[in-house]
Amino acid sequence: MMKLAEDNSLIETAPYTGEEEIEMADGRKEIPEDMTSLLDHLSLIDIDLDSNRDGLRFEENEACGSKNVMRKQRHWEKIVAAKKSKRRQEKERRKAKHCQDANAGNDHQQHSKKFLKAITKERLLEAKDSGPRLCIDLSMTDHMSKKELSRLAAQIRRLYGSNKKAAKPFWLYLTGFVQNSPLYDECVRMNDGFVNYLVEFTEDSFLDLFPLETIIYLTPDSENVLEDIDPTKIYIVGGLVDESVQKKVTYQKAKGNNLQTARLPIQEYMIKKDNVKNYHSEILAINNVFDILCTYCETRSWPEALRAGVSPGKGFVLPDEIIPEN
C-alpha cells in the first residue's frame, strides 16, 4: 500500500486488509484517521493521473498533427519539384526543336563566319574558271563629279554583295580602274574590305584583255536584244553615272571599237505604265543590271529577272502587275 509522505511523495506501506479497523465502545468499527486521510490523498492522485493522461493525449494529437503538416509539406514540395522539372524538360525540348528546324531550314547558319567565308571564296573562284563573266568598264569616270563617283562606288558595293550571295556567281572584272584615282579612293572609303574583293582589278582596258569576238557590250541603245547568257562570252557594262544624261555614250564607244552590242529585253517583256511625269527609262544602275543577269542565270526566266532589277520608278512593269481599273 502507498502512503503520502510530508513532501507529497509516495512511500510503500503494508497493504490495507481491513484489520486495522478500531472497534468502538458502542460496538461500531471505524477506520483510523490517518488511513482516511491517506485514502483522500489517493483519490486526488487518481484525478492527477487522469489529467496527465489528457495531457499525453493532447501531446500525441499535436504530434500527429505536426506529422500531417510535414507530410503535406513534403507532398507539396514534390509537386513543385515535378513542375520545375517538367518546365525544364519542355524548355530543353523546344530548344532542341529550334536547333533542328534551324539545321533543316538553313544549315549554313550553324557554321562559323570563317567557314562561310571559305565557302563563299570557293564559289567565287569556281566562277573564275567556269562561270559567266561580267566586266565593269570604269574608263569613263574622268569627267564625273564627286557625287557621281560616290554613287558609282555604292553601286559597285551592292553589285559585289549580290554576287557573293548568288547561287551561280559571276566572275567580275573592274577594268580601266586606276589605283589612287578619285574613284578608287571613294571605293576604299565607302566599302569595308574593298581591297580584298574577289574580283579582278586592272588599269588595262577590256579591249586589251579579251578577244573582240567574245565581247558583248550591254547598252540600252542597242538594236539587238539579249536573248540568253553565253558563258563563253564576256559581258561589258559601262560604269557610268551621268546626272546630265548624255545619251548613247556607251553605245558610241562600243560601235567605235566594232563590238557586238545588246540590250536587256525590257521592251519585249514589260509594258509602259502611265505616270504623272510620263517618265520611262531603260537606263539602269550597274547593280540593277547585274541583278537581272544573275536572276536570269538562276531561273532562266526573263520576266522574273526583270522583276528583280527594274524598279517601278523606271515606268515599266510586267503585264501581271497591272491592276485593272473598275
Short mmCIF file of C-alpha atoms in Angstrom, two decimals, residues 158-275:
data_model
loop_
_atom_site.label_atom_id
_atom_site.label_comp_id
_atom_site.label_asym_id
_atom_site.label_seq_id
_atom_site.Cartn_x
_atom_site.Cartn_y
_atom_site.Cartn_z
CA ARG A 158 25.88 46.42 -103.87
CA LEU A 159 26.84 44.53 -107.02
CA TYR A 160 29.61 42.65 -105.22
CA GLY A 161 27.32 41.88 -102.28
CA SER A 162 24.70 40.37 -104.62
CA ASN A 163 27.36 38.29 -106.36
CA LYS A 164 28.55 36.82 -103.06
CA LYS A 165 25.02 35.66 -102.26
CA ALA A 166 24.25 34.34 -105.74
CA ALA A 167 23.71 30.62 -106.27
CA LYS A 168 25.57 30.96 -109.57
CA PRO A 169 28.01 33.85 -109.15
CA PHE A 170 29.76 35.68 -111.97
CA TRP A 171 33.47 36.31 -112.19
CA LEU A 172 33.85 40.08 -112.07
CA TYR A 173 36.36 42.41 -113.70
CA LEU A 174 36.89 46.08 -112.92
CA THR A 175 38.80 47.42 -115.93
CA GLY A 176 40.22 50.88 -116.51
CA PHE A 177 40.38 51.12 -112.72
CA VAL A 178 43.30 53.34 -111.82
CA GLN A 179 44.73 52.88 -108.34
CA ASN A 180 44.69 56.01 -106.16
CA SER A 181 42.28 57.68 -108.58
CA PRO A 182 39.27 59.59 -107.14
CA LEU A 183 37.02 56.59 -107.82
CA TYR A 184 39.47 54.16 -106.21
CA ASP A 185 39.75 56.34 -103.10
CA GLU A 186 35.96 56.63 -102.91
CA CYS A 187 35.54 52.84 -103.18
CA VAL A 188 38.06 52.26 -100.39
CA ARG A 189 36.38 54.90 -98.23
CA MET A 190 32.85 53.59 -98.69
CA ASN A 191 33.40 49.83 -98.92
CA ASP A 192 34.88 47.90 -95.99
CA GLY A 193 37.48 45.39 -97.18
CA PHE A 194 37.34 46.69 -100.74
CA VAL A 195 40.97 45.80 -101.46
CA ASN A 196 40.15 42.18 -100.58
CA TYR A 197 37.24 41.85 -103.00
CA LEU A 198 37.42 38.66 -105.04
CA VAL A 199 37.35 40.48 -108.36
CA GLU A 200 40.00 41.22 -110.96
CA PHE A 201 41.22 44.83 -110.73
CA THR A 202 43.17 46.22 -113.63
CA GLU A 203 44.09 49.58 -115.13
CA ASP A 204 44.05 48.00 -118.57
CA SER A 205 41.16 48.37 -120.95
CA PHE A 206 38.86 45.42 -121.53
CA LEU A 207 39.79 45.77 -125.21
CA ASP A 208 43.28 44.57 -124.33
CA LEU A 209 42.13 41.68 -122.16
CA PHE A 210 39.61 39.79 -124.26
CA PRO A 211 39.27 38.77 -127.90
CA LEU A 212 36.92 41.21 -129.60
CA GLU A 213 34.66 38.44 -130.88
CA THR A 214 33.89 37.34 -127.32
CA ILE A 215 32.82 40.81 -126.14
CA ILE A 216 29.18 41.91 -125.91
CA TYR A 217 28.65 45.46 -124.70
CA LEU A 218 25.32 45.88 -122.90
CA THR A 219 23.78 49.24 -123.70
CA PRO A 220 20.11 50.38 -123.70
CA ASP A 221 20.60 51.98 -127.14
CA SER A 222 21.45 48.73 -128.92
CA GLU A 223 19.15 47.35 -131.61
CA ASN A 224 19.96 43.77 -130.60
CA VAL A 225 18.01 42.06 -127.82
CA LEU A 226 19.83 39.89 -125.30
CA GLU A 227 18.09 36.53 -125.54
CA ASP A 228 20.41 34.34 -123.49
CA ILE A 229 23.63 34.43 -121.49
CA ASP A 230 26.55 32.61 -123.07
CA PRO A 231 29.29 31.55 -120.63
CA THR A 232 31.87 31.77 -123.43
CA LYS A 233 31.17 35.50 -123.86
CA ILE A 234 32.28 38.42 -121.75
CA TYR A 235 29.57 40.96 -120.99
CA ILE A 236 30.55 44.60 -120.56
CA VAL A 237 28.55 47.13 -118.53
CA GLY A 238 29.51 50.79 -118.65
CA GLY A 239 30.42 52.14 -115.21
CA LEU A 240 28.87 55.50 -115.78
CA VAL A 241 26.73 57.65 -113.51
CA ASP A 242 25.78 60.71 -115.53
CA GLU A 243 23.28 63.09 -113.99
CA SER A 244 23.41 65.21 -117.12
CA VAL A 245 22.06 62.17 -119.01
CA GLN A 246 24.33 62.17 -122.02
CA LYS A 247 22.75 59.80 -124.50
CA LYS A 248 24.37 56.87 -126.28
CA VAL A 249 27.78 57.27 -124.59
CA THR A 250 28.33 53.53 -124.13
CA TYR A 251 26.73 52.66 -127.47
CA GLN A 252 29.03 55.01 -129.35
CA LYS A 253 32.07 53.60 -127.57
CA ALA A 254 31.07 50.04 -128.50
CA LYS A 255 30.40 50.94 -132.13
CA GLY A 256 33.64 52.90 -132.32
CA ASN A 257 35.51 49.68 -131.46
CA ASN A 258 33.37 47.41 -133.69
CA LEU A 259 31.96 45.48 -130.77
CA GLN A 260 28.77 43.46 -130.54
CA THR A 261 26.07 45.17 -128.55
CA ALA A 262 22.86 44.06 -126.88
CA ARG A 263 20.15 45.47 -124.66
CA LEU A 264 18.09 43.87 -121.95
CA PRO A 265 14.66 42.63 -123.17
CA ILE A 266 12.71 45.25 -121.23
CA GLN A 267 10.55 46.26 -124.18
CA GLU A 268 9.79 42.63 -125.03
CA TYR A 269 8.56 41.55 -121.58
CA MET A 270 7.45 44.76 -119.89
CA ILE A 271 4.99 47.50 -120.71
CA LYS A 272 5.00 51.20 -120.06
CA LYS A 273 2.92 52.30 -117.13
CA ASP A 274 1.20 55.66 -117.14
CA ASN A 275 2.60 58.09 -114.61
#
